[in-house]
Tab-separated table of C-alpha atoms in Angstrom:
chain	number	residue	atom	x	y	z
A	281	MET	CA	-14.939	161.400	225.763
A	282	LYS	CA	-15.389	162.025	229.449
A	283	LEU	CA	-15.829	159.382	232.108
A	284	ILE	CA	-17.699	160.835	235.056
A	285	GLY	CA	-17.072	158.810	238.171
A	286	SER	CA	-15.485	158.296	241.518
A	287	TYR	CA	-12.126	156.690	242.147
A	288	THR	CA	-13.790	154.435	244.728
A	289	SER	CA	-16.437	152.973	242.402
A	290	PRO	CA	-15.750	149.462	241.093
A	291	PHE	CA	-18.213	150.160	238.264
A	292	VAL	CA	-16.164	153.169	237.182
A	293	ARG	CA	-13.002	151.057	237.306
A	294	LYS	CA	-14.725	148.443	235.120
A	295	ILE	CA	-15.362	151.083	232.432
A	296	SER	CA	-11.884	152.597	232.870
A	297	VAL	CA	-10.335	149.202	232.159
A	298	ILE	CA	-12.401	148.798	228.981
A	299	LEU	CA	-11.420	152.294	227.780
A	300	LEU	CA	-7.744	151.638	228.517
A	301	GLU	CA	-7.791	148.165	226.939
A	302	LYS	CA	-9.356	149.599	223.786
A	303	ASN	CA	-6.861	152.510	223.773
A	304	LEU	CA	-9.733	155.000	223.722
A	305	PRO	CA	-8.700	158.458	224.943
A	306	PHE	CA	-10.870	159.872	227.709
A	307	GLU	CA	-10.889	162.546	230.358
A	308	PHE	CA	-11.681	161.359	233.870
A	309	VAL	CA	-13.911	163.690	235.893
A	310	ASN	CA	-13.851	162.751	239.561
A	311	GLU	CA	-17.278	163.321	241.114
A	312	PHE	CA	-18.551	162.153	244.484
A	313	PRO	CA	-22.128	160.935	243.958
A	314	TYR	CA	-22.819	160.636	247.706
A	315	GLN	CA	-22.089	164.274	248.463
A	316	ASP	CA	-24.862	166.839	248.399
A	317	VAL	CA	-23.007	169.031	245.915
A	318	ASN	CA	-21.863	167.147	242.830
A	319	GLY	CA	-22.236	167.313	239.065
A	320	VAL	CA	-23.394	163.754	238.471
A	321	GLY	CA	-27.108	164.597	238.296
A	322	LYS	CA	-26.691	166.757	235.208
A	323	TYR	CA	-25.377	163.688	233.335
A	324	ASN	CA	-27.482	160.920	234.900
A	325	PRO	CA	-30.927	161.666	236.365
A	326	LEU	CA	-30.324	158.906	238.927
A	327	GLY	CA	-27.180	160.659	240.165
A	328	LYS	CA	-25.123	157.468	239.848
A	329	VAL	CA	-21.715	156.803	238.325
A	330	PRO	CA	-20.259	155.861	235.940
A	331	VAL	CA	-21.443	158.127	233.158
A	332	LEU	CA	-19.757	158.282	229.769
A	333	VAL	CA	-20.181	161.565	227.910
A	334	THR	CA	-19.358	161.272	224.221
A	335	ASP	CA	-17.650	163.981	222.196
A	336	GLY	CA	-21.079	164.598	220.654
A	337	GLY	CA	-22.632	165.219	224.079
A	338	GLU	CA	-24.519	161.936	224.469
A	339	CYS	CA	-24.640	160.617	228.044
A	340	TRP	CA	-24.517	156.887	228.675
A	341	TYR	CA	-24.915	155.469	232.163
A	342	ASP	CA	-24.918	152.121	233.931
A	343	SER	CA	-21.764	150.110	233.425
A	344	PRO	CA	-23.296	147.271	231.315
A	345	ILE	CA	-24.822	149.850	228.952
A	346	ILE	CA	-21.560	151.798	228.702
A	347	ALA	CA	-19.619	148.567	228.089
A	348	GLN	CA	-21.986	147.652	225.264
A	349	TYR	CA	-21.785	151.170	223.816
A	350	LEU	CA	-17.990	150.911	223.792
A	351	GLY	CA	-18.237	147.689	221.847
A	352	ALA	CA	-16.935	145.498	224.639
A	353	ALA	CA	-20.061	143.397	224.873
A	354	PRO	CA	-20.073	141.963	221.333
A	355	ALA	CA	-16.406	141.001	221.650
A	356	MET	CA	-16.925	139.427	225.072
A	357	VAL	CA	-20.351	137.833	224.703
A	358	PRO	CA	-20.836	134.587	222.751
A	359	ALA	CA	-22.856	134.644	219.520
A	360	ASP	CA	-25.221	131.905	220.728
A	361	PRO	CA	-28.226	133.681	222.326
A	362	LYS	CA	-28.511	131.358	225.338
A	363	ALA	CA	-24.756	131.452	225.997
A	364	ALA	CA	-24.848	135.258	225.657
A	365	LEU	CA	-27.692	135.439	228.172
A	366	LYS	CA	-25.705	133.281	230.604
A	367	MET	CA	-22.717	135.604	230.189
A	368	ARG	CA	-24.885	138.673	230.876
A	369	GLN	CA	-26.202	136.892	233.974
A	370	LEU	CA	-22.599	136.383	235.082
A	371	GLU	CA	-22.001	140.115	234.604
A	372	ALA	CA	-25.111	140.888	236.651
A	373	LEU	CA	-23.884	138.571	239.409
A	374	ALA	CA	-20.463	140.256	239.524
A	375	ASP	CA	-22.090	143.703	239.504
A	376	GLY	CA	-24.398	142.611	242.335
A	377	VAL	CA	-21.446	141.504	244.445
A	378	MET	CA	-19.851	144.915	243.875
A	379	GLU	CA	-23.094	146.694	244.836
A	380	ALA	CA	-23.378	144.693	248.065
A	381	ALA	CA	-19.728	145.382	248.898
A	382	GLN	CA	-20.303	149.098	248.327
A	383	ALA	CA	-23.351	149.000	250.603
A	384	LEU	CA	-21.198	147.364	253.289
A	385	VAL	CA	-18.578	150.090	253.000
A	386	ARG	CA	-21.222	152.833	253.194
A	387	GLU	CA	-22.878	151.249	256.239
A	388	LYS	CA	-19.536	150.749	257.993
A	389	SER	CA	-18.650	154.413	257.380
A	390	ARG	CA	-21.611	155.524	259.495
A	391	PRO	CA	-21.043	156.135	263.219
A	392	ALA	CA	-21.050	152.792	265.074
A	393	ALA	CA	-24.216	153.642	266.998
A	394	GLN	CA	-26.093	154.254	263.725
A	395	GLN	CA	-24.956	151.118	261.908
A	396	SER	CA	-27.526	148.435	261.258
A	397	GLU	CA	-26.247	144.950	262.126
A	398	SER	CA	-29.069	143.402	260.106
A	399	GLU	CA	-28.090	145.464	257.038
A	400	LEU	CA	-24.434	144.542	257.471
A	401	LEU	CA	-25.352	140.860	257.744
A	402	ARG	CA	-27.675	141.043	254.726
A	403	GLN	CA	-24.987	142.621	252.536
A	404	ARG	CA	-22.265	140.239	253.785
A	405	GLU	CA	-24.505	137.296	252.886
A	406	LYS	CA	-25.023	138.708	249.375
A	407	VAL	CA	-21.273	139.068	248.905
A	408	THR	CA	-20.602	135.552	250.227
A	409	ARG	CA	-23.325	133.901	248.137
A	410	GLY	CA	-22.308	135.873	245.053
A	411	LEU	CA	-18.632	135.007	245.406
A	412	ASP	CA	-19.521	131.348	246.028
A	413	ALA	CA	-21.557	131.343	242.805
A	414	LEU	CA	-18.730	133.000	240.860
A	415	GLU	CA	-16.253	130.476	242.269
A	416	ALA	CA	-18.542	127.606	241.258
A	417	TYR	CA	-18.761	129.082	237.759
A	418	VAL	CA	-14.975	129.168	237.505
A	419	ALA	CA	-14.797	125.570	238.772
A	420	ASP	CA	-17.402	123.961	236.528
A	421	GLY	CA	-18.649	126.601	234.078
A	422	SER	CA	-22.238	126.645	235.288
A	423	LEU	CA	-24.394	129.279	236.938
A	424	ARG	CA	-27.016	128.190	239.390
């Protein structure tokens, strides 16, 4: 298997951890999806990482889909349908926090004169609200 990704992507790290925890051998192919010249598009039409390429040539993309393909989801998600849905919502919340944090990093990497304060504020608020919700979940086990 090949894991196509970037060392800076938290979504790629999420899949790397699953592969390592399951002792599944894989080759890591470091691609930079935000550069004009990269090989990500030939694996994922959206040009996003991570992408898992199986030994049979199948391409799987989007970290929740890859996690389910690798068999992580059934082992991590409760059997009860409503509890499983809540757990998937928790995954979506954590992924959303990571996406907002990535957007912050990308915006802050632009020249100062080109940075959007409103975009920075919007993404910071997403991160703060998301982390508050995750903290509340850890404290009392509920998602709001």
